[in-house]
Structures are given as structure tokens and as C-alpha cells.
Coordinates of C-alpha atoms in Angstrom, one line a residue:
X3 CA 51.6 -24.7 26.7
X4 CA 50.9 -27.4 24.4
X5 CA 52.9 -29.3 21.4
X6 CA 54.1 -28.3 18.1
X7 CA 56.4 -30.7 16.7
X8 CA 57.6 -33.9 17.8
X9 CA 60.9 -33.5 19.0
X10 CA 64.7 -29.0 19.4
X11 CA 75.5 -23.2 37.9
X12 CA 78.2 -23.0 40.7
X13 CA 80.3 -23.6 43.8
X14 CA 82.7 -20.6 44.7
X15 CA 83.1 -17.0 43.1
X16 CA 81.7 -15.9 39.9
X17 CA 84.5 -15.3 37.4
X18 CA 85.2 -12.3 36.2
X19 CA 84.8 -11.5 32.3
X20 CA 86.8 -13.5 29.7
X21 CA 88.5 -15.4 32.9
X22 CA 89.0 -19.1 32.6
X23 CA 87.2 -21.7 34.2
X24 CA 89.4 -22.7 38.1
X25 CA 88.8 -26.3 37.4
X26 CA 90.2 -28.7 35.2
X27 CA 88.4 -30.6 32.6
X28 CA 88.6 -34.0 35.2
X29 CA 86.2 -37.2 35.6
X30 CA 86.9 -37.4 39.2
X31 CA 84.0 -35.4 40.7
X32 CA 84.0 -33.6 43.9
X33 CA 82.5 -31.2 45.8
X34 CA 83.7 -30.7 49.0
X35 CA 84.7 -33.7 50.8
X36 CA 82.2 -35.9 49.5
X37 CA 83.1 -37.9 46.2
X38 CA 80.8 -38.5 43.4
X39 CA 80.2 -41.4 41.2
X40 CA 81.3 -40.3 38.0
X41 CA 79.5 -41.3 34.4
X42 CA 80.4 -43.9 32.5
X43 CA 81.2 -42.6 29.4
X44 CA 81.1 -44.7 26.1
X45 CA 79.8 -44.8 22.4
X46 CA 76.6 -43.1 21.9
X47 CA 73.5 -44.8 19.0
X48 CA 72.7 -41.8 17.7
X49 CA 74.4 -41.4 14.6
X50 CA 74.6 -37.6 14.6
X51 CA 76.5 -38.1 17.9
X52 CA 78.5 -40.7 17.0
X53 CA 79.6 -39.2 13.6
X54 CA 81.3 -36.0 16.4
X55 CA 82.8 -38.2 18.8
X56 CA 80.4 -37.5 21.1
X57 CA 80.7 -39.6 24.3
X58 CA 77.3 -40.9 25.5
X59 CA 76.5 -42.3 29.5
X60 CA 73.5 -42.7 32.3
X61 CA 73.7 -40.6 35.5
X62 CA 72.2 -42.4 38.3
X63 CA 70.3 -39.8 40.9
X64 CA 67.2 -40.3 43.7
X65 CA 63.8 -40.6 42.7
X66 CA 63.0 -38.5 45.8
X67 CA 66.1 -36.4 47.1
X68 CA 64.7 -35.8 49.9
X69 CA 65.6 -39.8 50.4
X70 CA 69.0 -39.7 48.4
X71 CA 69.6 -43.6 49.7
X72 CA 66.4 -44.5 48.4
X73 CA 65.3 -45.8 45.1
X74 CA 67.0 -44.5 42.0
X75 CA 66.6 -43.3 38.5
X76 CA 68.8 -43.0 35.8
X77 CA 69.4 -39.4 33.3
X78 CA 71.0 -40.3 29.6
X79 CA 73.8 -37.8 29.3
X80 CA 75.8 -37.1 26.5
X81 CA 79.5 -35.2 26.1
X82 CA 81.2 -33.4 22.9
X83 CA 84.2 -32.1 24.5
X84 CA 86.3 -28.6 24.5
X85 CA 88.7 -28.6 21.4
X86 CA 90.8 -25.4 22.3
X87 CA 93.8 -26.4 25.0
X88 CA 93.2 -26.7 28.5
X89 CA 94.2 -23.6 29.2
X90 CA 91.7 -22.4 27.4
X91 CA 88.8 -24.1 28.8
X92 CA 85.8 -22.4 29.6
X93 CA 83.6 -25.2 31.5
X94 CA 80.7 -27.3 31.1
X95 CA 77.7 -26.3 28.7
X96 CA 74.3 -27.6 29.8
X97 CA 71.4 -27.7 27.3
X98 CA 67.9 -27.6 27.9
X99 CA 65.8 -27.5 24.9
X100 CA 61.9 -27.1 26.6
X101 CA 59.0 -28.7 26.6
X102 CA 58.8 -29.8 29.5
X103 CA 59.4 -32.9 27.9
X104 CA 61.9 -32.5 25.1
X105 CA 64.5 -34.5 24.6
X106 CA 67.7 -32.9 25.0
X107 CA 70.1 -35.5 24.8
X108 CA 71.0 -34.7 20.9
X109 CA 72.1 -31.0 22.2
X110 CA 75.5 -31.3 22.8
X111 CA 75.8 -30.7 19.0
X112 CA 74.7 -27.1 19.7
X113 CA 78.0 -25.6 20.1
X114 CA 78.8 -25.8 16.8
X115 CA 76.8 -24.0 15.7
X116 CA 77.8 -21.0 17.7
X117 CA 79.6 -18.4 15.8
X118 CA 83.5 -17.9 15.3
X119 CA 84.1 -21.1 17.3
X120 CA 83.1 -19.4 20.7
X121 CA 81.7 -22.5 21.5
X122 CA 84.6 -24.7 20.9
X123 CA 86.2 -24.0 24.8
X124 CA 82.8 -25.8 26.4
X125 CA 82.3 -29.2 26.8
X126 CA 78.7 -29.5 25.8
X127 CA 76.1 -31.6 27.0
X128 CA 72.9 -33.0 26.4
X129 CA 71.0 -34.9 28.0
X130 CA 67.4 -36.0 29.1
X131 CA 65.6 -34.6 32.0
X132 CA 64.1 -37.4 34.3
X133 CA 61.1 -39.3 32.7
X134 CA 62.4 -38.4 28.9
X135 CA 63.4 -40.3 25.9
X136 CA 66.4 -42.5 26.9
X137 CA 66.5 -41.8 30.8
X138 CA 65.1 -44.5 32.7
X139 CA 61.9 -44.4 33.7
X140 CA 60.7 -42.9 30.3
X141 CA 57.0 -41.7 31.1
X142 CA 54.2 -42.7 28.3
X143 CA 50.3 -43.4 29.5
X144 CA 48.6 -43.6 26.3
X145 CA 50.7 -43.3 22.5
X146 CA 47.3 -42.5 20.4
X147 CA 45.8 -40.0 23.0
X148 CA 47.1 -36.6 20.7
X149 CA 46.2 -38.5 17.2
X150 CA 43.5 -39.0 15.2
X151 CA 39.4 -39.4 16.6
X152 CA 39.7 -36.4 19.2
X153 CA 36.4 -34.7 19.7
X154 CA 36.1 -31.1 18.2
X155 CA 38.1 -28.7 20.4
X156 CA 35.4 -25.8 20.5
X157 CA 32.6 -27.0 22.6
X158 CA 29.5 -26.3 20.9
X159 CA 27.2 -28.2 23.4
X160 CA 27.5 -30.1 26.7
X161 CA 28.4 -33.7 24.9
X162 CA 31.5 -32.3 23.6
X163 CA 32.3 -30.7 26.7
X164 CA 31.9 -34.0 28.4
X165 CA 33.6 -36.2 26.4
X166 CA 36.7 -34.2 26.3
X167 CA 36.1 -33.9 30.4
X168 CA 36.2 -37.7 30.4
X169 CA 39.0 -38.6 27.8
X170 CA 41.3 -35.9 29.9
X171 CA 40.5 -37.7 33.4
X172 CA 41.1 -41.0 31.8
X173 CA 44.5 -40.1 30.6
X174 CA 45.2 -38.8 34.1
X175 CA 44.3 -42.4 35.6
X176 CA 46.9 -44.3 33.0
X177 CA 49.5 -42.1 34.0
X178 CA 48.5 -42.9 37.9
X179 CA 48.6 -46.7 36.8
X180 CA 51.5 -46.8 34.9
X181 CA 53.7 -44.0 36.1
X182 CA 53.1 -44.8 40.2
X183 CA 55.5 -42.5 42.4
X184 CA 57.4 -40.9 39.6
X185 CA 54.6 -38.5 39.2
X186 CA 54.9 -37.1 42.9
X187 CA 58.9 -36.1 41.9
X188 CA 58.4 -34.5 38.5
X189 CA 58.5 -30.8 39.6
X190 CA 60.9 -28.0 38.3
X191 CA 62.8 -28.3 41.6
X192 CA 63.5 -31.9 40.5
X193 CA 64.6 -31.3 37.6
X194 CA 66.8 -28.3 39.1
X195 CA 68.3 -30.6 41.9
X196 CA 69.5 -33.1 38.7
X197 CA 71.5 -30.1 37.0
X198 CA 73.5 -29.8 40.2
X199 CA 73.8 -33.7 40.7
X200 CA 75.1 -33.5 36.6
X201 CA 77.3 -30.4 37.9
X202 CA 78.9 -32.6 40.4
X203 CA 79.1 -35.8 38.4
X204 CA 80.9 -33.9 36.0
X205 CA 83.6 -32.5 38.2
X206 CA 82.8 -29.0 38.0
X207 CA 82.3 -26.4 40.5
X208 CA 80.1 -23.6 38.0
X209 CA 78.1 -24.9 34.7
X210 CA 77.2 -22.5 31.9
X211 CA 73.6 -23.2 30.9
X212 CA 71.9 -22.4 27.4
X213 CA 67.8 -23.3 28.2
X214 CA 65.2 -22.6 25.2
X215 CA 61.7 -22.4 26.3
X216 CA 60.7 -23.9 29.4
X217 CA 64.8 -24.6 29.4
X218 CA 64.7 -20.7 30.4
X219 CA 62.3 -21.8 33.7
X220 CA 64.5 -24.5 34.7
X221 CA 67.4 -21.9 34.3
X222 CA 65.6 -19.5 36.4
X223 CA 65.3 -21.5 39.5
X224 CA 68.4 -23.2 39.5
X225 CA 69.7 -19.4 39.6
X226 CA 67.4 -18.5 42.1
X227 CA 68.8 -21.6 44.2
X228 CA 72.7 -21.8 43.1
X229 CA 73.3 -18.7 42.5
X230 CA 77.2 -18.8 43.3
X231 CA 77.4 -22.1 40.9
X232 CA 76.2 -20.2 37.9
X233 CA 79.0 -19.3 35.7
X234 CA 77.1 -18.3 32.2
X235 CA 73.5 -18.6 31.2
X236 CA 72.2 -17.9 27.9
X237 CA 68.0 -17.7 28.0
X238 CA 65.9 -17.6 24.9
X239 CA 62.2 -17.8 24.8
X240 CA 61.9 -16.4 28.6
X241 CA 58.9 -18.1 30.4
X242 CA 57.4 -15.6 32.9
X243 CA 58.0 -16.7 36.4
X244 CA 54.8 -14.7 37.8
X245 CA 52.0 -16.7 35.5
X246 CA 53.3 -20.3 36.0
X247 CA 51.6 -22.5 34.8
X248 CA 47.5 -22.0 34.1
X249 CA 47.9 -18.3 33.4
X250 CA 50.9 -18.4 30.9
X251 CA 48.6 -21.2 29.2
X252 CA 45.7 -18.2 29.0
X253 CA 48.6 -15.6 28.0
X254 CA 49.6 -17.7 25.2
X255 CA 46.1 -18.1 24.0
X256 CA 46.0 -14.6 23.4
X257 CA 49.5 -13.9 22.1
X258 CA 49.2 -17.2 19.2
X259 CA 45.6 -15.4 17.7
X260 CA 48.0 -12.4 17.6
X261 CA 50.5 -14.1 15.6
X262 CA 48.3 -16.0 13.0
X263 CA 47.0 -13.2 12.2
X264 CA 50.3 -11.8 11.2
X265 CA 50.7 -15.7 9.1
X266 CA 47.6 -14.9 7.7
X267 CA 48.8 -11.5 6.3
X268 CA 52.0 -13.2 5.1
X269 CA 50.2 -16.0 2.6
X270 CA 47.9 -13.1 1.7
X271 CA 51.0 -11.2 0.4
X272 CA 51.8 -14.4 -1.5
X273 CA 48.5 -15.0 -2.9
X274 CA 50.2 -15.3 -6.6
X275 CA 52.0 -18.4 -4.9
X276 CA 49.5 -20.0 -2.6
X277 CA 45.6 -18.2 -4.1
X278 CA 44.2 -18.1 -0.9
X279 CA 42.9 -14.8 -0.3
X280 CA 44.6 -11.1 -1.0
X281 CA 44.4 -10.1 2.6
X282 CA 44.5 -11.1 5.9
X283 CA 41.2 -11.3 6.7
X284 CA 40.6 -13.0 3.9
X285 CA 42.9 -15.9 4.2
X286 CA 41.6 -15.8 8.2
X287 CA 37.7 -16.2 7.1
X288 CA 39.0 -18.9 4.7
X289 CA 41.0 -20.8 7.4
X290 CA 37.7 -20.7 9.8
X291 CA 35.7 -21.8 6.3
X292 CA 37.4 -25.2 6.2
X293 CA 37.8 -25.9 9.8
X294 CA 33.8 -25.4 9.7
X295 CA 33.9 -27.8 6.6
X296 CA 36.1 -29.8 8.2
X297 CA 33.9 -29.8 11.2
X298 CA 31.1 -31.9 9.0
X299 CA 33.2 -33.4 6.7
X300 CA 36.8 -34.6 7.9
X301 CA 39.2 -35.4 5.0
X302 CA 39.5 -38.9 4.7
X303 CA 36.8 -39.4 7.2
X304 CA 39.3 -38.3 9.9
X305 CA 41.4 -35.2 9.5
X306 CA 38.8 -32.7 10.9
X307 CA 39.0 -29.2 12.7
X308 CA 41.5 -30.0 15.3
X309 CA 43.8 -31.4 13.3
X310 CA 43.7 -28.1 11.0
X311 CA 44.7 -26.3 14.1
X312 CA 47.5 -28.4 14.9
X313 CA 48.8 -28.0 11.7
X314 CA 48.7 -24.2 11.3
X315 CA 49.7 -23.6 14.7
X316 CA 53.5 -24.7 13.7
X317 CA 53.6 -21.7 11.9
X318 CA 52.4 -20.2 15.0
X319 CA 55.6 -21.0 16.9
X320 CA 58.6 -20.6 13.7
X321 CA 58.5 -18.5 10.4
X322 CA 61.0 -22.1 9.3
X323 CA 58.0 -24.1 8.1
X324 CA 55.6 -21.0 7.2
X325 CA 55.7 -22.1 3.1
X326 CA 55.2 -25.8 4.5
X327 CA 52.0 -25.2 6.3
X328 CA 50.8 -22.7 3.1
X329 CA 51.7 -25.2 0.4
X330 CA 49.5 -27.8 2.6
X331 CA 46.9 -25.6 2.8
X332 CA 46.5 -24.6 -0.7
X333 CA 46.6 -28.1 -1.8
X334 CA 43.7 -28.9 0.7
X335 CA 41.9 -25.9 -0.5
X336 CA 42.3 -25.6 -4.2
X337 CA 42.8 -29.2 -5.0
X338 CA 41.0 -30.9 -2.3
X339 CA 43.9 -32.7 -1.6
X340 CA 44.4 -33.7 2.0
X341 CA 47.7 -35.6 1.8
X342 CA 50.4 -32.7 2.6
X343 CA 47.7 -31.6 5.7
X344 CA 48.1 -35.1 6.6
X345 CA 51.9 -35.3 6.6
X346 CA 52.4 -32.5 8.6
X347 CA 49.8 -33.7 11.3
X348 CA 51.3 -37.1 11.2
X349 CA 54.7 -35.8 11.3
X350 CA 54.4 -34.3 14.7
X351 CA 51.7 -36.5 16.3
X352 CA 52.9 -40.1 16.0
X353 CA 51.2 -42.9 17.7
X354 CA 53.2 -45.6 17.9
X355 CA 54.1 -47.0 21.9
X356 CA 55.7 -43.8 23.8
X357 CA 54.9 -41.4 21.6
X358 CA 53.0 -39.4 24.0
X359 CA 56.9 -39.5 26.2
X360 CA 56.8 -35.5 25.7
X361 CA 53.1 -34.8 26.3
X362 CA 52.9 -37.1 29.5
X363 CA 55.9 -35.2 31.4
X364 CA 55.0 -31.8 30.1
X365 CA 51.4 -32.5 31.8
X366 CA 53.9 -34.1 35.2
X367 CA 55.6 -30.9 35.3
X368 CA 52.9 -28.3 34.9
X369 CA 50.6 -30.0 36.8
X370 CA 52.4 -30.3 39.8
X371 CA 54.8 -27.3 39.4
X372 CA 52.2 -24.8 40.9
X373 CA 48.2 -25.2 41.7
X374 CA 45.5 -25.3 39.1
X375 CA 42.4 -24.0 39.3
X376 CA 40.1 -27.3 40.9
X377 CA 37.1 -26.5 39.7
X378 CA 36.0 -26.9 36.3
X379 CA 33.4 -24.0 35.9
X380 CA 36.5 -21.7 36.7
X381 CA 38.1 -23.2 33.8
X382 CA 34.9 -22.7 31.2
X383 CA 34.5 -19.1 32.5
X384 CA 38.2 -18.1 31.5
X385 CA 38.2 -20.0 28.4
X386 CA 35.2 -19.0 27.2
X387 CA 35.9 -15.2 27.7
X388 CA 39.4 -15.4 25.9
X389 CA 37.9 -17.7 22.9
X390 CA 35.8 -14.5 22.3
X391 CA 38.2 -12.8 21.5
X392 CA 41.1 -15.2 20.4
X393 CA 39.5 -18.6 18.9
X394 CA 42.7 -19.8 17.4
X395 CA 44.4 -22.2 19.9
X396 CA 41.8 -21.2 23.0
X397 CA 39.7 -24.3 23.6
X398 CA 42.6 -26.9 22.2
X399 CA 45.0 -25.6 24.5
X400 CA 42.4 -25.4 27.4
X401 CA 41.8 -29.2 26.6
X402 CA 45.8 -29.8 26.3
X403 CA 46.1 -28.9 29.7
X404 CA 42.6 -30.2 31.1
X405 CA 44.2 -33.5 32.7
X406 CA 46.0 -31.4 35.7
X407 CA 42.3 -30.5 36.7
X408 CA 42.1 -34.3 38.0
X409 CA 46.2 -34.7 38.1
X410 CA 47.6 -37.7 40.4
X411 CA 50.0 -36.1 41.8
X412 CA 49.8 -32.5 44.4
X413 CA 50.7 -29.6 43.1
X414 CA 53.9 -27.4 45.2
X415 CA 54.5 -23.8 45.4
X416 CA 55.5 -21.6 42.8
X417 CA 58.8 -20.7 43.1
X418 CA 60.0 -17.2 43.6
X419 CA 62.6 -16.2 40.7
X420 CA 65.1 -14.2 41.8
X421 CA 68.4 -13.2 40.1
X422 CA 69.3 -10.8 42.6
X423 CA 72.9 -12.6 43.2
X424 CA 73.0 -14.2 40.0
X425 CA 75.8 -13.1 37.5
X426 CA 75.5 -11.4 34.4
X427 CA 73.2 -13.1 31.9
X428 CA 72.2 -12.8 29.0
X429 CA 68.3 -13.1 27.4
X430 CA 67.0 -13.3 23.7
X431 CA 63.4 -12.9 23.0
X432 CA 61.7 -11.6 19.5
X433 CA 58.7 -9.2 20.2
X434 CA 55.9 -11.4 19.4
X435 CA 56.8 -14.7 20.4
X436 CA 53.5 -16.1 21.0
X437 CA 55.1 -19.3 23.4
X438 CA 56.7 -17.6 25.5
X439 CA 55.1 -13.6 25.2
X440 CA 57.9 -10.4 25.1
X441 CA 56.7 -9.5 28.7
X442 CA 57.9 -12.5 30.2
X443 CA 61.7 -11.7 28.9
X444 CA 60.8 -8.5 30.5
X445 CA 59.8 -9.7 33.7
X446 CA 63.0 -12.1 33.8
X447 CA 65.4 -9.1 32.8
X448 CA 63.8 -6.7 35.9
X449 CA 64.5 -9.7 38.5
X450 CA 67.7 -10.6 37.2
X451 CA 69.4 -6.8 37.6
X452 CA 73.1 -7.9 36.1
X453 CA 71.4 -9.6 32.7
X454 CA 70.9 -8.4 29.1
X455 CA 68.3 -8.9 26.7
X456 CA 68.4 -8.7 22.5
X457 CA 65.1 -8.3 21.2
X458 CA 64.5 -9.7 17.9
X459 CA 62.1 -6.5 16.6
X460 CA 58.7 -7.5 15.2
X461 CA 59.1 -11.0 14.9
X462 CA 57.1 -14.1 15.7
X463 CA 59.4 -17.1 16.1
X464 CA 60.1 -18.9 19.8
X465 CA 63.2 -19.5 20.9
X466 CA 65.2 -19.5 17.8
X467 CA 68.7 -18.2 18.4
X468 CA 71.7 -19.8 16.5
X469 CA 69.9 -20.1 13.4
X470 CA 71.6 -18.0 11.6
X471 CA 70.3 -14.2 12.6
X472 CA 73.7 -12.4 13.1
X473 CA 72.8 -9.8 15.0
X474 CA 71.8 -12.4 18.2
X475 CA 74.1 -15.1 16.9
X476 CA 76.9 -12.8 17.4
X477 CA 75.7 -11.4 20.6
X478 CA 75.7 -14.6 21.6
X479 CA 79.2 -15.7 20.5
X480 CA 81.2 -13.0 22.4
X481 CA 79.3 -13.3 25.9
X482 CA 80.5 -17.0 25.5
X483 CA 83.9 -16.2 24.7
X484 CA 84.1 -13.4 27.3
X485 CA 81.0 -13.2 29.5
X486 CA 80.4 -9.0 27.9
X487 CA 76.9 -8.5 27.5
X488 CA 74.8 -5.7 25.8
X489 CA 75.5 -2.6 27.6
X490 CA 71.8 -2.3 30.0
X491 CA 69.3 0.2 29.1
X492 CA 67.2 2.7 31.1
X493 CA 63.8 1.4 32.1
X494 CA 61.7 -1.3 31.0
X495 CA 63.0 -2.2 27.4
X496 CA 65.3 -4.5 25.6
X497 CA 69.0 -3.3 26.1
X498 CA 70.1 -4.5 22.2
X499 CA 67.6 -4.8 18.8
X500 CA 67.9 -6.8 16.2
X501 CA 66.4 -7.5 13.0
X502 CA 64.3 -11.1 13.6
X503 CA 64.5 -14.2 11.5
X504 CA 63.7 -13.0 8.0
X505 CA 60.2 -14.2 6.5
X506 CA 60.6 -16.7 4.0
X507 CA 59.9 -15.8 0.1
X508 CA 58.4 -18.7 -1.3
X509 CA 59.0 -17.0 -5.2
X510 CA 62.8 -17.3 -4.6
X511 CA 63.6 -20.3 -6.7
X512 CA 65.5 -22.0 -3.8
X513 CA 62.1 -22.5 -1.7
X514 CA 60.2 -25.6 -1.2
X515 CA 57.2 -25.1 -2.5
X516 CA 56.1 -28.5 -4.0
X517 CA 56.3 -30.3 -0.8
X518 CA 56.3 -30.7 2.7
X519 CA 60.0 -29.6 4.1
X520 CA 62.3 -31.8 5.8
X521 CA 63.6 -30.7 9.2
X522 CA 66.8 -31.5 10.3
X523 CA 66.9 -33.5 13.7
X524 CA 68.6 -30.8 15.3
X525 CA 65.4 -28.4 14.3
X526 CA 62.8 -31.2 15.1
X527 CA 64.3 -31.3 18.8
X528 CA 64.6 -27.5 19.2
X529 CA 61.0 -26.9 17.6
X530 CA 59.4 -28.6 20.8
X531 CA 55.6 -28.5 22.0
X532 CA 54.8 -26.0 24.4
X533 CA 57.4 -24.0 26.0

């Protein structure tokens, strides 16, 4: 699926619960008789990494594996080491945060903020997957393609419908130009074939794995493929194997109406704070109202409908920036003010040289991971019946995605998930995650028989364990520190409930409500576009 923010496994036999890791915490890589060029490790730029003693380093692997002499690329890795003893050590943490296309390479902060210092036996790394942020190639076609000038995502007539036909192909043909053979070796399996090229580098027979998002994918076939190297795996936001990639794109279109409308019902109940509109349908007529304005009349003579949708579809993905996206809104609205609307646009659609880094390898990977449909009028038909009935994101996310229709690169199979000799893992999902919908986390928990899954009941934020909910938090902390999971249910269903994320209360006087929130880096790299 598309953007919302600009950037947040094993050799041997599975351990038993609360056993420690068989290998030592060494740099001298092996795995069987062959030896393996270990990192480099040294000082790392970014500050938050630097301030933790976090050790940063490049991993060089093939372009193409399946010429591992040939030409080679290079992953940025980065290391915040185990502080319990040795004897204590539980192995290496790998973090995924999504995308595809999200930098991860900040993550190896995550394990602090696990809770009751289960995460402090892990060496934790980050890092970023081939064509991202600091890894060499870093994949950009075109840095101003997502900003500013886009024609209007609904297509009222045949002109708009053709222009946005031609600016997709287009972007495909930079990323031809610029990228070259890069694009042919972009695929899941890729990606999956690095994690146990990282597994080796590091010296480790097993890795742990935490993957938010499309990070729950990537953990799915590298467990379908090395099963006996996966120690523990913690999914959150489960992506469902079966509708990879075009239908989950239509799945979400569907499940993000859903969820708006349960925003929409939120500011109504706030309409003291924001006054704009007492109920739900209110504040939904008023939100179509000004994207119809908009539609004539952009803000500033460039802020127009799409950019509206971009805006409130943040609040699609987290309840974190909910009174953000409101206070914009209501400053737009009552004040015809456009500047908070703007800042929040701008904030998460820079573009400056690069900027498009996540957008151009989430289009790599989902383009090539498993066949689109070729033909256009295939396309129009689907979209058009779904906008019916869910106008929200439909036609923009259609039009995210409509450069795999002329993609330079062939598509492979879809892989076949299975967990069937995969250990016990565990799976976090909240009920109406619109990203990444419930019945994917269902899907993932019937294929992978050993694994447990904590529903978050009710609520609408993607991928957001380890901020701060207890009842997963928790959960989380002692399958860490011992591998137990959630005793599994009967049938079809989550196996543990939880409250979800609490709704924020904008009259509380601790809320921001005279300005557009600040995000933490850690929460601007976990919010990531699409999955």
C-alpha cells in the first residue's frame, strides 16, 4: 500500500523456552566450513545512535545471488549490543520496520524500549534493506514525483485518467534509466537471502526477528525458507500472504474508508474542541465539502484535493497524530488557514533529491514480488467498483501503485507462506488496522500452527506495539525473555485481547492542540508509508 509518513532465523535446533542462545556473541562468522567476511564495525552519524554506543558498518552481499562472485552491493548495518553477561545472551535481534522501503537502520534503538529490560540480552540491529537510505545503491527516480501539481486522484473524465496513466509510466522509465539491473533483484526473496547473509556475517547460527508491516512479509518467507534458523519472531501488522500484492492494495482500500469513518466520529465527539460537525456524518460530508472546494480552488494555488487526502489518511494508519490532523483541519476550515494542512503534507512528502528513496523501492518490491494485472481496463473496473463504495484512499492508492502496470522489471511467483516447521511465534494485530486488515493476522496465525496472536480490540492503529499499551507490551516482554506465548485458542480467533492504544483527548490540558505535533525520529521511522 502506499505512504503515510516520511520515515518507523536459523542453523541447528530450535531452543527450547527460556534456553540460552548455543553461540557466543563472536565477530568471526561461520557457517559450516565456509568463513564469512565479517562487518566492519565503527562509529555511527546518527546522533541518536551514537549518543547509545551503537556500533554502525556496511555488509557487502551479491546483487544477484544467483551469481554470488558477481557484482556487489553494500547493506548499512547497525549494532547496540547485549548488556546482561554472556551467559545470559539471548542472540541477535533483527529489525524490519516496513514499507517496503523504510529505513531501518535507526532500529537497533528498539530494544529499549521493551519492557522490564527483556530486551537488554539481544544485540539489536538495524539496518537498511538493499536500495534504502544509507545502503549503497540507494534507489531514487524522481524526488518531486509524490509533491505538489499531481492531477486530481478521482478521475472525473478521460484527461485525468490519462495524465495520471502517463506521469505513472514516466516514473517507471526514470527508474529503468537510473536504477538499470538493481530493479530485476529487488524481490522479497532478495531481501530474505540478505537476512541470512546478515545472520552469517554476524556469527550466529538462529536470529530473533521483530518485522512491523511489510517487516511481517519479509518475516514470513524467511520462515517459510529457514525454518530451523529461526529462533524468535515477533510480527505486528501481519500482511496476508494469500492477496500479495494488487489485492491487499484493494483490501486496504476498503478497510481505510472503514477507519475514517471511525476518525470522523472521533472529532465529531470533540466538536467543542475542533467545531467541525456533531456527528460522523457530518464531519464526513464536511471533509468531502472541502476536498470538492479544494478541487476548484487549491489553497495557495496548490494544496488541492489530494493533498487533503494525504493528510487525513495519517490518521488513517495511528490514533498518535489524530489531534494533529483535526487541529489542521479546523484551522483550514474555520479560519481559512492553510498553513498547519500544509505542514503536515510537507512534513511527509519532501522533495528534495532522494526523497522518493521509500516510494521508488516500495514500487521495486511490489511490482516484481508477484504479477499485476497487465491490462489497464482490469484495473478501472476494480477501482471503480470499490470507489463506490469506499471513496476515501480508492483512486489515490490505485494511482500509488499504477507504475507496476508498465514496471521494468518481471514480476516472480508469489511465495507460499508456510510456518508449518517454524517455532513458536508470536503475532500482534488491533482489529481494524486498515494497512494491514485483522484477517491477514488471521491468515498468518492458521499457517503458522505453533504461533500466538494479541489482538488489540476495536482499535485502528498499524503496527504499533511498544508504545506503551501494557497489555501487548508485556506480552511481548516475556516471549523475549522466555519464548512463552499466549496459551492458543480454539478456532479462528485471536488467542489473547487487549485494550488498543487509547484515543487521544484533546481537552486534557497536556494535548497539543495549538500546533502541529512533533514526532520523535523513532516514531517517524516506524510510522512508514504503506505496509
Amino acid at each position: 500500500m502506499r505512504r503515510i509518513l516520511t520515515t518507523v532465523i536459523t542453523l541447528g535446533l530450535v531452543l527450547s523456552s527460556g534456553a540460552a542462545v548455543a553461540y557466543a556473541a563472536s565477530d568471526t562468522p561461520r557457517r559450516g566450513t565456509t568463513t564469512y567476511e565479517p562487518i566492519t564495525w565503527g562509529t555511527c552519524e546518527s546522533t541518536g545512535l551514537a549518543a547509545r554506543n551503537a556500533q554502525c558498518g556496511l555488509l557487502s552481499v551479491p546483487l544477484d545471488y544467483a551469481k554470488p562472485g558477481g557484482e556487489q552491493i553494500e547493506l548499512a548495518v547497525s549494532r547496540i549490543r547485549h548488556t546482561t553477561k554472556d551467559a545470559d545472551y539471548q542472540g541477535v535481534m533483527l529489525v524490519n520496520p516496513g514499507g517496503p522501503g523504510g529505513s531501518g537502520l535507526d532500529l537497533s534503538v528498539l530494544g529499549e524500549y521493551v519492557p522490564k529490560d527483556a530486551g537488554d540480552a539481544y544485540d539489536w540491529i538495524g539496518f537498511d534493506p538493499r536500495g534504502v537510505g544509507s545502503s549503497e545503491p540507494s534507489l531514487g527516480c524522481d524526488g518531486g514525483y509524490l509533491g505538489y501539481g499531481r492531477p486530481p486522484y478521482v478521475p472525473t473524465g478521460s484527461k485525468i485518467e490519462k495524465a495520471w496513466l502517463g506521469k505513472a509510466e514516466g516514473y517507471a522509465s526514470d527508474c529503468a534509466q537510473i536504477a538499470g539491473d538493481l530493479l530485476d533483484h529487488m524481490r522479497t526473496t532478495d531481501t530474505v537471502q540478505d537476512l541470512d547473509s546478515l545472520r552469517a556475517a554476524l556469527g550466529a547460527e538462529q536470529i530473533n526477528f521483530y518485522g512491523f508491516s511489510y517487516g511481517t512479509y519479509l518475516g514470513q518467507v524467511y520462515a517459510t525458507r529457514y525454518p530451523q534458523r529461526v529462533r524468535r519472531m515477533v510480527l505486528d501488522g501481519n500482511v496476508d500472504p494469500r492477496r500479495v500484492w494488487y489485492d491487499a492494495n484493494l483490501d486496504q482500500d476498503v478497510a481505510f474508508d472503514r477507519t475514517m469513518k471511525v476518525y470522523f466520529a472521533w472529532i465529531a465527539q470533540y466538536d467543542k474542541v475542533y467545531h467541525l460537525g456533531r456527528s460522523a456524518k457530518a464531519v464526513e460530508k464536511l471533509f468531502y465539502k472541502e476536498q470538492s472546494r479544494l478541487l476548484g480552488h487549491p489553497a495557495d494555488g496548490e494544496f488541492g484535493p489530494d493533498e487533503l487526502t494525504d493528510v487525513f489518511l495519517q490518521a488513517g494508519y495511528y490514533v498518535f497524530g489524530w489531534e494533529s490532523v483535526a487541529y489542521a483541519f479546523s484551522a483550514w476550515v474555520n479560519d481559512r488557514d492553510p498553513d498547519p494542512l500544509r505542514s503536515l503534507f510537507e512534513s511527509a512528502n519532501p522533495t528534495d533529491d532522494g526523497a522518493d528513496n521509500g516510494y521508488a523501492v516500495y514500487l521495486a518490491v511490489q511490482c516484481t514480488d508477484a504479477p499485476w494485472p497487465t491490462s489497464w481496463k482490469k484495473w478501472h473496473a476494480d477501482n471503480s467498483r470499490i470507489h463506490s463504495q469506499a471513496p476515501f484512499l480508492t483512486w489515490g492508492n490505485a494511482w500509488y501503485n499504477a507504475p507496476c502496470l508498465t514496471w521494468p522489471a518481471a514480476p516472480g511467483k508469489r511465495i507460499k507462506v508456510s510456518g508449518t516447521n517454524a517455532p513458536p511465534i508470536l503475532l500482534l494485530s488491533e482489529t481494524l488496522d486498515a494497512a494491514t486488515p485483522f484477517s491477514g493476522s488471521l491468515e498468518v496465525r492458521r499457517r503458522f500452527p505453533k504461533s500466538a496472536l494479541i489482538e488489540g480490540v476495536g482499535g485502528t492503529t498499524h503496527a504499533g506495539s511498544l508504545f506503551g499499551n501494557a497489555c501487548v507490551d508485556n506480552s511481548i516482554a516475556e516471549y523475549l525473555a522466555s519464548g512463552k506465548l499466549p496459551q492458543r485458542a480454539k478456532g479462528n480467533t485471536a488467542d489473547k485481547r487487549c485494550d488498543p492504544l487509547p484515543k487521544p483527548d484533546p481537552t486534557k490540558p497536556s494535548a497539543k492542540r495549538a500546533g502541529v505535533a512533533t514526532l520523535s525520529r523513532l516514531d517517524l521511522q516506524r510510522r512508514i508509508a504503506g505496509y
